[in-house]
Short mmCIF file of C-alpha atoms and ligand atoms in Angstrom, two decimals:
data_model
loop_
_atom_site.label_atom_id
_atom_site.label_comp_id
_atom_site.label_asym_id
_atom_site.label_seq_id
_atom_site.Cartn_x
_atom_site.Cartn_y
_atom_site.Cartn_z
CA UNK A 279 8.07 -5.71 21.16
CA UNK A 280 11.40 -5.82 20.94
CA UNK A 281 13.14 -2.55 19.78
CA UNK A 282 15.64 -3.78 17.32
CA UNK A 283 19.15 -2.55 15.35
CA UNK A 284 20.44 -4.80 13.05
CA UNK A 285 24.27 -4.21 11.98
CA UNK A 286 25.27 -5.40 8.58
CA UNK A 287 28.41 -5.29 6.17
CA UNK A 288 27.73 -7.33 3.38
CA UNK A 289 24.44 -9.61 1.64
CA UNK A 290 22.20 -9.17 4.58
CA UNK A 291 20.98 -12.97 4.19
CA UNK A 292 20.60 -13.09 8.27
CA UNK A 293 18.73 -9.53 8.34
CA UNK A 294 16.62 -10.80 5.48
CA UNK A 295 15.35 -14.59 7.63
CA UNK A 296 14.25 -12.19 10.52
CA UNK A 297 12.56 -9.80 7.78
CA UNK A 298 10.59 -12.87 6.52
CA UNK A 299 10.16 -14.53 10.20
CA UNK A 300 8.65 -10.87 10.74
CA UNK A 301 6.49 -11.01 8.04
CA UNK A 302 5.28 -14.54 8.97
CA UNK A 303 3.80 -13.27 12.44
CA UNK A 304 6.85 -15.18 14.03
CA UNK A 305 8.73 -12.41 15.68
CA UNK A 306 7.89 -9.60 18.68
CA UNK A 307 10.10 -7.41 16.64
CA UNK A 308 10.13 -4.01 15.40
CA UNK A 309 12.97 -3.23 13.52
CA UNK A 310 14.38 0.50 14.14
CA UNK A 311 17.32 0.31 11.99
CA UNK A 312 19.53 -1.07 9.50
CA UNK A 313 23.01 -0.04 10.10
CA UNK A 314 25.90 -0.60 7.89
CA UNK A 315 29.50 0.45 7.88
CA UNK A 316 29.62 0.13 3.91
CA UNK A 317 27.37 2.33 2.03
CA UNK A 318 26.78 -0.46 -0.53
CA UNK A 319 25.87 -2.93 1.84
CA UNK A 320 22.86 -5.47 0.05
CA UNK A 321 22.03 -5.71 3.74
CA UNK A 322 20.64 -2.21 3.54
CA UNK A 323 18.87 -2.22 0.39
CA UNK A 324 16.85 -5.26 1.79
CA UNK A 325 15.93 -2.93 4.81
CA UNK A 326 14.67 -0.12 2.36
CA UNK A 327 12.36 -2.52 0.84
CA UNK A 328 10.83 -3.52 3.59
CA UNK A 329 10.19 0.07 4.68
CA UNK A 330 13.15 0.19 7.35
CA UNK A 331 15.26 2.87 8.09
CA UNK A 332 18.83 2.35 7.06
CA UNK A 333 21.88 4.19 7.62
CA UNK A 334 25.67 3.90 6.48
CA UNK A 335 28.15 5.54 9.02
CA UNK A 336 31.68 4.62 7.24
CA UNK A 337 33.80 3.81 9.78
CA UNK A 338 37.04 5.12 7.79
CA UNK A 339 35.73 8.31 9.08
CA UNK A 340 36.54 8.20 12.69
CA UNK A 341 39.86 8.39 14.68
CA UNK A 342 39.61 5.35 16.23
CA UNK A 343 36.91 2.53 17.40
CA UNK A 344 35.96 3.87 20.30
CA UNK A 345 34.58 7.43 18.14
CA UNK A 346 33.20 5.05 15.51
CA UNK A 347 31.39 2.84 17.90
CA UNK A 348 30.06 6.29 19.79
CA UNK A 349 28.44 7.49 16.42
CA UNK A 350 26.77 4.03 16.25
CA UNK A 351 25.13 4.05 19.41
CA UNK A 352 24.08 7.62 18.74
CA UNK A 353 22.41 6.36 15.82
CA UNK A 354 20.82 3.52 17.17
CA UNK A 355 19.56 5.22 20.42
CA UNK A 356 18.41 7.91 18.20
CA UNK A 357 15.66 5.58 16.00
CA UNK A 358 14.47 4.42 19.47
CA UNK A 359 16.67 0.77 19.75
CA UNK A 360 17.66 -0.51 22.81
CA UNK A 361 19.06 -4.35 21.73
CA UNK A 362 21.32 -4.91 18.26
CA UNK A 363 21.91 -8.09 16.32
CA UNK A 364 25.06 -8.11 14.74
CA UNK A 365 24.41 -10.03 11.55
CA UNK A 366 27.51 -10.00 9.18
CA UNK A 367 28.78 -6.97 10.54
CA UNK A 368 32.59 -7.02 10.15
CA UNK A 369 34.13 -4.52 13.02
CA UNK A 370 35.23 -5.51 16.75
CA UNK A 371 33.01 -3.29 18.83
CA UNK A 372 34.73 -1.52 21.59
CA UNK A 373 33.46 -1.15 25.24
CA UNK A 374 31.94 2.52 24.35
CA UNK A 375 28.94 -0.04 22.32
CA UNK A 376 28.84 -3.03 24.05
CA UNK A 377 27.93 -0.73 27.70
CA UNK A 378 25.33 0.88 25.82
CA UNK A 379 23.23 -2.44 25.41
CA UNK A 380 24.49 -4.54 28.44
CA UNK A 381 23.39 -8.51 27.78
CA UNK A 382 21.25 -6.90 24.47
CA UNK A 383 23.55 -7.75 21.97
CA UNK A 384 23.63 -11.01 19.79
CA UNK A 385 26.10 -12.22 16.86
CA UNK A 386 25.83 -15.48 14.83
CA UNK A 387 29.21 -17.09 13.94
CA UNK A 388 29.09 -19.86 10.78
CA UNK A 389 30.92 -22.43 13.19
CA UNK A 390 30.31 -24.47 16.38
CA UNK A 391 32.78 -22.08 18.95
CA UNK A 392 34.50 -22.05 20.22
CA UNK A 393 35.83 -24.07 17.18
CA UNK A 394 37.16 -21.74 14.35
CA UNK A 395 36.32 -17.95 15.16
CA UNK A 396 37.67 -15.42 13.12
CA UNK A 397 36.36 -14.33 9.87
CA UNK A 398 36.79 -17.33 7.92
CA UNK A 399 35.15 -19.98 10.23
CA UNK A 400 33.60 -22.00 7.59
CA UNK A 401 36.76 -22.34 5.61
CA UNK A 402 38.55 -22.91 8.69
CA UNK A 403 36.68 -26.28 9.66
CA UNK A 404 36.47 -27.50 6.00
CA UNK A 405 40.21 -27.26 5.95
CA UNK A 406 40.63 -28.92 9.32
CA UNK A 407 38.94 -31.73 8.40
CA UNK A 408 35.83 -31.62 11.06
CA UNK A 409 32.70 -33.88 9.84
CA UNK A 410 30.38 -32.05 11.76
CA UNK A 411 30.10 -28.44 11.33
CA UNK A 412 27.52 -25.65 12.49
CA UNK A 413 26.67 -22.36 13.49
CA UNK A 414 26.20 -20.52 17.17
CA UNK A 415 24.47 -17.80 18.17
CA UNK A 416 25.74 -15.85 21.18
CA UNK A 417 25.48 -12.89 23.44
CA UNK A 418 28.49 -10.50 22.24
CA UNK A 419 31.04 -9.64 24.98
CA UNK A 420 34.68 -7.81 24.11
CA UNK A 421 36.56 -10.49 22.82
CA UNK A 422 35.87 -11.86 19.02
CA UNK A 423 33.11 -14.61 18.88
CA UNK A 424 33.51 -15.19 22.42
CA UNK A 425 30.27 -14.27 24.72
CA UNK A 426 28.05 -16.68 26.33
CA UNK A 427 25.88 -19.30 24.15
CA UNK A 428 22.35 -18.65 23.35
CA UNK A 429 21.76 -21.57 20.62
CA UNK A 430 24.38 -24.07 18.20
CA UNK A 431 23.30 -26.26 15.41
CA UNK A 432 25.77 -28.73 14.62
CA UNK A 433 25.10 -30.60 11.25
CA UNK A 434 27.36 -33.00 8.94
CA UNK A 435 29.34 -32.48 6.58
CA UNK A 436 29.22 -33.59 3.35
CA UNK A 437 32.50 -35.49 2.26
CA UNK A 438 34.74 -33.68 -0.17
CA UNK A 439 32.68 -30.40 0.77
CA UNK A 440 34.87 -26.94 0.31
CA UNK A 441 34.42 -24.43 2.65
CA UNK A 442 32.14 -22.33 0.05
CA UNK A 443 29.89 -25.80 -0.21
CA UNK A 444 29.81 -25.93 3.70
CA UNK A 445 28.85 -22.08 3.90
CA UNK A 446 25.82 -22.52 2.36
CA UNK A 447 24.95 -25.58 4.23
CA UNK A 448 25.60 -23.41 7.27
CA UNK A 449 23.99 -20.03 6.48
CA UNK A 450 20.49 -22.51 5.86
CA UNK A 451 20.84 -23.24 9.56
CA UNK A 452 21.81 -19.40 10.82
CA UNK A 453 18.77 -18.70 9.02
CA UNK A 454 16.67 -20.65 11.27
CA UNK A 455 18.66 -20.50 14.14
CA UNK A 456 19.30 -16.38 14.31
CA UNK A 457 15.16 -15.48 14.32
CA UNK A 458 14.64 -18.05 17.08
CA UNK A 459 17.23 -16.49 18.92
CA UNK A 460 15.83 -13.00 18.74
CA UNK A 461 12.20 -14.32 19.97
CA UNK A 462 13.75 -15.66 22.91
CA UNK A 463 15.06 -12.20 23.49
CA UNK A 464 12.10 -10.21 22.60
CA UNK A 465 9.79 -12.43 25.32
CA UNK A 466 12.15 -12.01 27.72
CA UNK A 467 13.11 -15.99 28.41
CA UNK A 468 17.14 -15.63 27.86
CA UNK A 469 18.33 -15.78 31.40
CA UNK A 470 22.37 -15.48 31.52
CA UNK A 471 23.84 -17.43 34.36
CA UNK A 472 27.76 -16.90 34.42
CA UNK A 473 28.65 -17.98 31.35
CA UNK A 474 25.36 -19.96 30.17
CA UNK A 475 22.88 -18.74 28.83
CA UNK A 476 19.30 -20.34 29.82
CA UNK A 477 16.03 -20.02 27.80
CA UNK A 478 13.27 -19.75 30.31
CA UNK A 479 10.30 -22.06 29.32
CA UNK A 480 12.17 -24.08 26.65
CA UNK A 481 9.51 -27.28 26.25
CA UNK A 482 12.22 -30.23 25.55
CA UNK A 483 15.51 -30.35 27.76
CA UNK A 484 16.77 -32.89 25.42
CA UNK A 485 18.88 -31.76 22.23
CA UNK A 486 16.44 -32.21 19.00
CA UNK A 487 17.12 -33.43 15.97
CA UNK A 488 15.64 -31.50 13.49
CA UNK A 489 14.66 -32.23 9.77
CA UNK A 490 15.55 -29.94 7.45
CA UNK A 491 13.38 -30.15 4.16
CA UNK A 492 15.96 -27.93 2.33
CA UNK A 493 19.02 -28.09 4.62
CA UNK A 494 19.42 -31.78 5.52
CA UNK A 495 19.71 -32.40 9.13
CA UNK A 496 21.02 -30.96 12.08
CA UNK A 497 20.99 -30.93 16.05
CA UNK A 498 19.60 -27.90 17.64
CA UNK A 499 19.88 -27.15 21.04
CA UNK A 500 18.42 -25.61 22.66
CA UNK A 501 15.58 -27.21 20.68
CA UNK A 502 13.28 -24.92 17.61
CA UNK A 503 10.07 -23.75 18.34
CA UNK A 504 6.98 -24.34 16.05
CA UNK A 505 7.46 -21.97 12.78
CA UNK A 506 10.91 -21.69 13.65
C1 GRF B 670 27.17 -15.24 7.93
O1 GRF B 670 27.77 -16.45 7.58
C2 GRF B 670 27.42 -14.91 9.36
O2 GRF B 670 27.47 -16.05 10.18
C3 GRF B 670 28.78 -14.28 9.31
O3 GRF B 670 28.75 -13.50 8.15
C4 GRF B 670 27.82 -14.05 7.23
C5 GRF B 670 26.85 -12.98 6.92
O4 GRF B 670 25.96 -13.35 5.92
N1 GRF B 670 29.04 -13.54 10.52
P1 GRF B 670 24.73 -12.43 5.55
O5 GRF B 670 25.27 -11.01 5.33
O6 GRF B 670 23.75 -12.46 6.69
O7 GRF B 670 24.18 -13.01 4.29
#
């Protein structure tokens, strides 16, 4: 079982797909805390319902990142966590975290990088003009939505679409993409060489196309498992 921290800012749509994946029988995960740098996160209010712990450390607090990110792992080592998903979470983590969970922790970005990272990724492509779009999970290193690729779905985008219209097309596809992700890590089958990132045991080699009954198409690679 993997021994998770999720790290939230804001809705908490992400935490609440692995909540639900969870709940499903889907993923080897056992969720030791919510963590949010904003007390009024929605992110943490969906962990209280579904009997997680969940803790606001305000960040505003602390000197500097490096005393901010030290409470954090405090925190998380503390409720027994040894990987974190970042999942919305809106602060640069120092060196001080990211050596306290080395290869253990993940981030999903709303774009295909390293295409558009920043904050505003979805915006970004819409107002570039791209016709395909998609979203990437990836292992977190020190530099902004930059670590090694775990899993991209690239999908279309609609014509005339605004960057809130290609969000939500997006966040469908983290939703799927994110949980999938984490039960590669929780069996043990992500395998980092260099910069790429291997999944041990994945069936199909091939990218797969994947219909979407509510999200429209996309290519996933590497490819969904069943349930996923
Ligand atoms: C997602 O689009 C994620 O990719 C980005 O922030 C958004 C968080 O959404 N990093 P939510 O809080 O999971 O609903």
């Amino acid at each position: 079982m993997l021994k998770l921290a999720v790290l939230v800012s804001g809705s908490g749509s992400n935490l609440q797909a692995m909540l639900d994946r969870k709940a499903q029988g889907l993923l080897d995960v056992d969720f030791r805390l919510v963590l949010s740098n904003k007390a009024d996160a929605n992110g943490l209010e969906r962990a209280r319902a579904a009997g997680i712990p969940a803790l606001a450390i305000d960040h505003r607090q602390f000197p500097d990142r490096e005393a901010f990110d030290a409470a954090m792992v405090a925190a998380i080592q503390d409720h027994g966590a040894d990987a974190v998903a970042l999942a919305g979470f809106m602060r640069m983590l120092t060196p001080t975290f990211l050596h306290a969970f080395p290869g253990r922790v993940l981030n999903i970005h709303p774009a295909l990088l390293p295409s558009f990272p920043g904050i505003h990724g979805q915006r970004d492509a819409a107002e570039y003009g791209v016709t395909i779009a998609g979203c990437t999970v990836h292992l977190v290193d020190e530099q902004m939505d930059h670590g090694p690729i775990i899993i991209q779905a690239a999908l279309p985008v609609p014509s005339g679409a605004d960057g809130e219209t290609l969000a939500g097309r997006i966040l469908a596809w983290e939703h799927r993409i994110y949980p999938q992700a984490l039960q590669w890590l929780a069996q043990g089958r992500l395998r980092l060489e260099g910069r790429h990132v291997r999944v041990e045991g994945s069936p199909c080699p091939d990218v797969a196309r994947v219909p979407g009954s509510h999200c429209g198409e996309a290519l996933v690679h590497p490819p969904l498992e069943p349930g996923f």
